[in-house]
């Protein structure tokens, strides 16, 4: 079973992600923000990371940059959850090293599909 | 509850937290804290609400949150200065957002005029606040001309119709896809092989790998990209679906998708050329084993090579982050527990206390020496039980902050509607009190603050004329005082208009026209049932509810409310409430054949009356002289109807008590049995309300004892010959 790390400060979002990904056959590990995410990465090796952008303590983009700095974790695909569907914000996420993005509100099927795509 | 409903409940819970944070942040901004931390927290709150609302299709909420967020984004990026005017609009927007959340939760709708009006104000801010004409809008992809909400609203529903997207199935076509990834693509953990697999999943196809740019091994850049592919694909899904596969890598690769008209010839040509080139390279430049394999091998080895190359960064970065985390992780960890479980525990501890007391009593009755092991053990048990009880009670204790947080909004609304300018000052918001007390505090507090602004504060013109600052101040302070929580609501308004109050009380038949009242008594008239200072029911303070209801709801919590007013300078309402509704330190006394509990907090001292100190006064009433001041001496047993005739004071003990409004009385009881903590059992829940009795408890020997309501006993007696006794009885 593949593991997905979800990083989101919203309980609601975390819960929705957990359900959608759980139903999609993934094992889900959760973190509440970037700092927590890095901490969790020290204890598990997810196959995919799904992260929010706007978070306290460490935002999603900084989090991605930090993950990409780490040789061991560099190859983990990271999907960014974003409500902003405009090109500029996607470009910033990509510049930080995001593999792809998921536009919120997400359709669970689409989410699972996207995670499957990058983790295949 | 199904899973979705559960998530929905979580969402609204979280919304409440976000809204509180939003309000707090905005108030901080109002106070001049406009650092990025504060502004970001405010932005995030709205952003989170919008995100969640989108997931539940709460369109009204999403639309308003979006406009709100857009304006906040300008503040965040420094394009809009959060001056007073801006922050005020933001605060009112937060109010509307709160209403929208509440409406969404209750599946109701909000008056669109409020939402639209404020959304417009927000837009005006967004446009006016930017130095250049709307740079943000210009930066957004296709700005749909001064659009309506719906169009400006940027959420694209994700659930797409696959037919729309991929075109009608069945019309097969051949495409040639040339795909040249750049190094950046790999740096973001995208894989060419995966993309090509996905392409092939769309239909039938052939894949050609171009390896001509692969350098010799020593020159190979492990992080570089040197392969490219041409895929010929026959599929019925359409070009959009092909492009979509490369959606994530757009910009990190060169991609061309070409529809082929004459499939077969083209493919053959392309393949031939490429194979010829590849063969030439293999033969000319590389050694025996140099087929495509080494390329694969090199790619796979990338991680190891990087690791060897960059260990300091790799190891240190997360380690530092962890260290920071543990330093920053000083915030106390919390868990969420179902309140019922806590209450069950409190109940059990309550029972434990009762049994511990019973046990102690029985051991004492058995005549064991104080120094015996059993007695010492019991002392320890008593201490532990008490500590345990305190700890359990502390679980239910919460800072009054949760109630105070709602006040700024209330004040804004009332100020707006009454045309008054009001500053709210809160103090002691971290004062802790039982959760139930907090919950029931909200209504009376709201009402009293409405009153303070509506009736207490003058209009700005009148204030200026009276030489006061234009802006009135309402102060709400919470503090612990002798085992209770006291909440004071004060204003610097005109104070109570005693003449008007008396006139109204007379006209409503609440007092006789010729009554002579002290200032204090006049002020307290507003607590009488049926009293309202406005001739018609005011929309704000009104709802047909008077201060008498406020008083009763506070009394129901075991609390008191009192008022002090100074003409021209303002009024102060003071509420005093028990910290917990579950235990009480009490003095166990005998009155007639009964055992009663007098709350220790009310007792000042006890004394044995001497015959020269006691004087008869009027119709059976007596007073006692305590250090040169005369206090009413109330025989509790006859007051409660335990005996017909008052007992001889010389045979009893006088307990000096002070009521919430500071008046002193002496309660005459037959004797004092002891002092201990008792667990309060509601009399109302089990029997009914009895005047003069606050609650009941179970004593160590298993008997039920009534807990005296000192204020009522004292007041009933004090005013027995006065005008208020009828009103008081009515209030009970």
Tab-separated table of C-alpha atoms in Angstrom, chain B residues 280-439:
chain	number	residue	atom	x	y	z
B	280	UNK	CA	25.701	5.836	-35.966
B	281	UNK	CA	26.255	7.254	-32.501
B	282	UNK	CA	26.554	3.893	-30.862
B	283	UNK	CA	29.074	2.713	-33.366
B	284	UNK	CA	31.058	5.906	-33.547
B	285	UNK	CA	31.244	7.246	-30.040
B	286	UNK	CA	30.649	4.606	-27.459
B	287	UNK	CA	32.130	1.291	-26.578
B	288	UNK	CA	30.576	-2.165	-26.717
B	289	UNK	CA	28.242	-1.905	-23.793
B	290	UNK	CA	27.019	1.581	-24.673
B	291	UNK	CA	23.484	0.783	-25.801
B	292	UNK	CA	20.477	2.518	-24.100
B	293	UNK	CA	21.169	0.547	-20.924
B	294	UNK	CA	23.857	2.838	-19.560
B	295	UNK	CA	21.454	5.712	-19.805
B	296	UNK	CA	19.025	3.919	-17.615
B	297	UNK	CA	21.766	2.918	-15.243
B	298	UNK	CA	22.995	6.458	-14.936
B	299	UNK	CA	19.548	7.748	-14.218
B	300	UNK	CA	18.980	5.233	-11.532
B	301	UNK	CA	22.254	6.060	-9.905
B	302	UNK	CA	21.321	9.703	-9.570
B	303	UNK	CA	20.150	9.570	-6.015
B	304	UNK	CA	23.349	7.948	-4.764
B	305	UNK	CA	25.499	10.413	-6.580
B	306	UNK	CA	23.656	13.332	-5.160
B	307	UNK	CA	23.844	11.901	-1.750
B	308	UNK	CA	27.587	11.593	-2.035
B	309	UNK	CA	27.841	15.074	-3.385
B	310	UNK	CA	25.628	16.966	-1.034
B	311	UNK	CA	25.479	15.306	2.338
B	312	UNK	CA	25.903	18.402	4.527
B	313	UNK	CA	22.833	20.095	3.113
B	314	UNK	CA	20.838	16.945	3.047
B	315	UNK	CA	21.477	16.041	6.621
B	316	UNK	CA	21.497	19.456	8.176
B	317	UNK	CA	18.422	21.016	6.711
B	318	UNK	CA	15.842	18.748	8.279
B	319	UNK	CA	17.804	18.508	11.483
B	320	UNK	CA	17.691	22.270	11.896
B	321	UNK	CA	14.056	22.327	11.074
B	322	UNK	CA	13.457	19.743	13.748
B	323	UNK	CA	15.382	21.715	16.306
B	324	UNK	CA	13.363	24.801	15.492
B	325	UNK	CA	10.239	22.823	15.779
B	326	UNK	CA	11.012	21.567	19.229
B	327	UNK	CA	11.956	25.057	20.333
B	328	UNK	CA	8.795	26.473	18.877
B	329	UNK	CA	6.823	23.506	20.143
B	330	UNK	CA	6.502	25.089	23.572
B	331	UNK	CA	2.786	25.578	22.935
B	332	UNK	CA	0.907	23.258	25.282
B	333	UNK	CA	-0.395	20.113	23.723
B	334	UNK	CA	-4.146	19.723	23.942
B	335	UNK	CA	-6.608	16.951	23.383
B	336	UNK	CA	-10.262	17.169	22.624
B	337	UNK	CA	-12.456	15.156	24.933
B	338	UNK	CA	-16.165	14.656	24.828
B	339	UNK	CA	-17.664	16.863	27.533
B	340	UNK	CA	-19.876	14.028	28.715
B	341	UNK	CA	-16.829	12.026	29.712
B	342	UNK	CA	-15.488	14.896	31.771
B	343	UNK	CA	-18.840	15.375	33.442
B	344	UNK	CA	-19.073	11.699	34.236
B	345	UNK	CA	-15.653	11.946	35.858
B	346	UNK	CA	-16.729	15.012	37.829
B	347	UNK	CA	-19.819	13.197	39.021
B	348	UNK	CA	-17.740	10.260	40.137
B	349	UNK	CA	-15.266	12.453	41.944
B	350	UNK	CA	-18.205	14.181	43.599
B	351	UNK	CA	-19.443	10.837	44.849
B	352	UNK	CA	-15.932	9.987	45.952
B	353	UNK	CA	-15.785	13.160	48.031
B	354	UNK	CA	-19.069	12.320	49.699
B	355	UNK	CA	-17.917	8.816	50.533
B	356	UNK	CA	-14.564	9.989	51.750
B	357	UNK	CA	-16.334	12.361	54.136
B	358	UNK	CA	-18.690	9.592	55.281
B	359	UNK	CA	-15.766	7.296	55.903
B	360	UNK	CA	-13.939	9.944	57.913
B	361	UNK	CA	-16.990	10.532	60.047
B	362	UNK	CA	-17.520	6.856	60.758
B	363	UNK	CA	-13.900	6.392	61.696
B	364	UNK	CA	-14.119	9.350	64.043
B	365	UNK	CA	-17.329	7.997	65.523
B	366	UNK	CA	-15.585	4.695	66.131
B	367	UNK	CA	-13.435	6.599	68.580
B	368	UNK	CA	-10.039	6.047	67.011
B	369	UNK	CA	-7.232	8.258	68.178
B	370	UNK	CA	-6.287	11.200	65.947
B	371	UNK	CA	-2.774	9.881	65.640
B	372	UNK	CA	-3.795	6.365	64.673
B	373	UNK	CA	-2.625	5.043	61.334
B	374	UNK	CA	-6.165	4.959	60.035
B	375	UNK	CA	-6.800	8.578	60.900
B	376	UNK	CA	-3.526	9.660	59.293
B	377	UNK	CA	-4.343	7.639	56.219
B	378	UNK	CA	-7.737	9.273	56.081
B	379	UNK	CA	-6.204	12.720	56.251
B	380	UNK	CA	-4.053	11.891	53.282
B	381	UNK	CA	-7.033	10.495	51.461
B	382	UNK	CA	-8.945	13.682	52.143
B	383	UNK	CA	-6.144	15.808	50.778
B	384	UNK	CA	-5.817	13.683	47.674
B	385	UNK	CA	-9.539	13.689	47.070
B	386	UNK	CA	-9.592	17.424	47.323
B	387	UNK	CA	-6.703	17.828	44.922
B	388	UNK	CA	-8.342	15.417	42.580
B	389	UNK	CA	-11.534	17.383	42.699
B	390	UNK	CA	-9.712	20.626	41.980
B	391	UNK	CA	-7.909	19.037	39.058
B	392	UNK	CA	-11.081	17.630	37.614
B	393	UNK	CA	-12.815	20.958	37.973
B	394	UNK	CA	-9.894	22.612	36.243
B	395	UNK	CA	-10.634	20.496	33.193
B	396	UNK	CA	-13.956	22.225	32.837
B	397	UNK	CA	-12.521	25.647	33.534
B	398	UNK	CA	-12.059	27.871	30.548
B	399	UNK	CA	-10.979	31.457	30.145
B	400	UNK	CA	-13.869	33.856	29.716
B	401	UNK	CA	-12.104	34.918	26.557
B	402	UNK	CA	-14.516	32.888	24.452
B	403	UNK	CA	-17.369	35.104	25.606
B	404	UNK	CA	-15.372	38.306	25.544
B	405	UNK	CA	-14.325	37.658	21.988
B	406	UNK	CA	-17.868	38.109	20.796
B	407	UNK	CA	-18.181	41.499	22.431
B	408	UNK	CA	-16.317	43.728	19.963
B	409	UNK	CA	-18.716	42.764	17.268
B	410	UNK	CA	-21.705	43.332	19.495
B	411	UNK	CA	-20.407	46.747	20.452
B	412	UNK	CA	-19.813	47.671	16.818
B	413	UNK	CA	-23.315	46.670	15.858
B	414	UNK	CA	-25.044	48.432	18.700
B	415	UNK	CA	-22.873	51.513	18.249
B	416	UNK	CA	-23.716	51.615	14.589
B	417	UNK	CA	-27.434	51.316	15.149
B	418	UNK	CA	-27.599	53.848	17.934
B	419	UNK	CA	-25.278	56.287	16.200
B	420	UNK	CA	-22.941	56.315	19.171
B	421	UNK	CA	-19.215	56.152	19.185
B	422	UNK	CA	-18.016	53.445	21.538
B	423	UNK	CA	-14.696	52.081	22.617
B	424	UNK	CA	-14.693	48.650	24.233
B	425	UNK	CA	-12.091	47.819	26.840
B	426	UNK	CA	-11.847	44.273	28.089
B	427	UNK	CA	-9.788	43.135	31.037
B	428	UNK	CA	-9.051	39.772	32.555
B	429	UNK	CA	-10.105	37.721	29.591
B	430	UNK	CA	-7.938	34.844	30.754
B	431	UNK	CA	-9.846	34.558	34.013
B	432	UNK	CA	-11.028	30.981	34.175
B	433	UNK	CA	-14.450	29.758	35.104
B	434	UNK	CA	-16.524	26.635	34.614
B	435	UNK	CA	-17.618	25.965	31.073
B	436	UNK	CA	-21.305	25.906	31.956
B	437	UNK	CA	-21.000	29.251	33.674
B	438	UNK	CA	-19.303	30.637	30.565
B	439	UNK	CA	-22.005	29.312	28.309
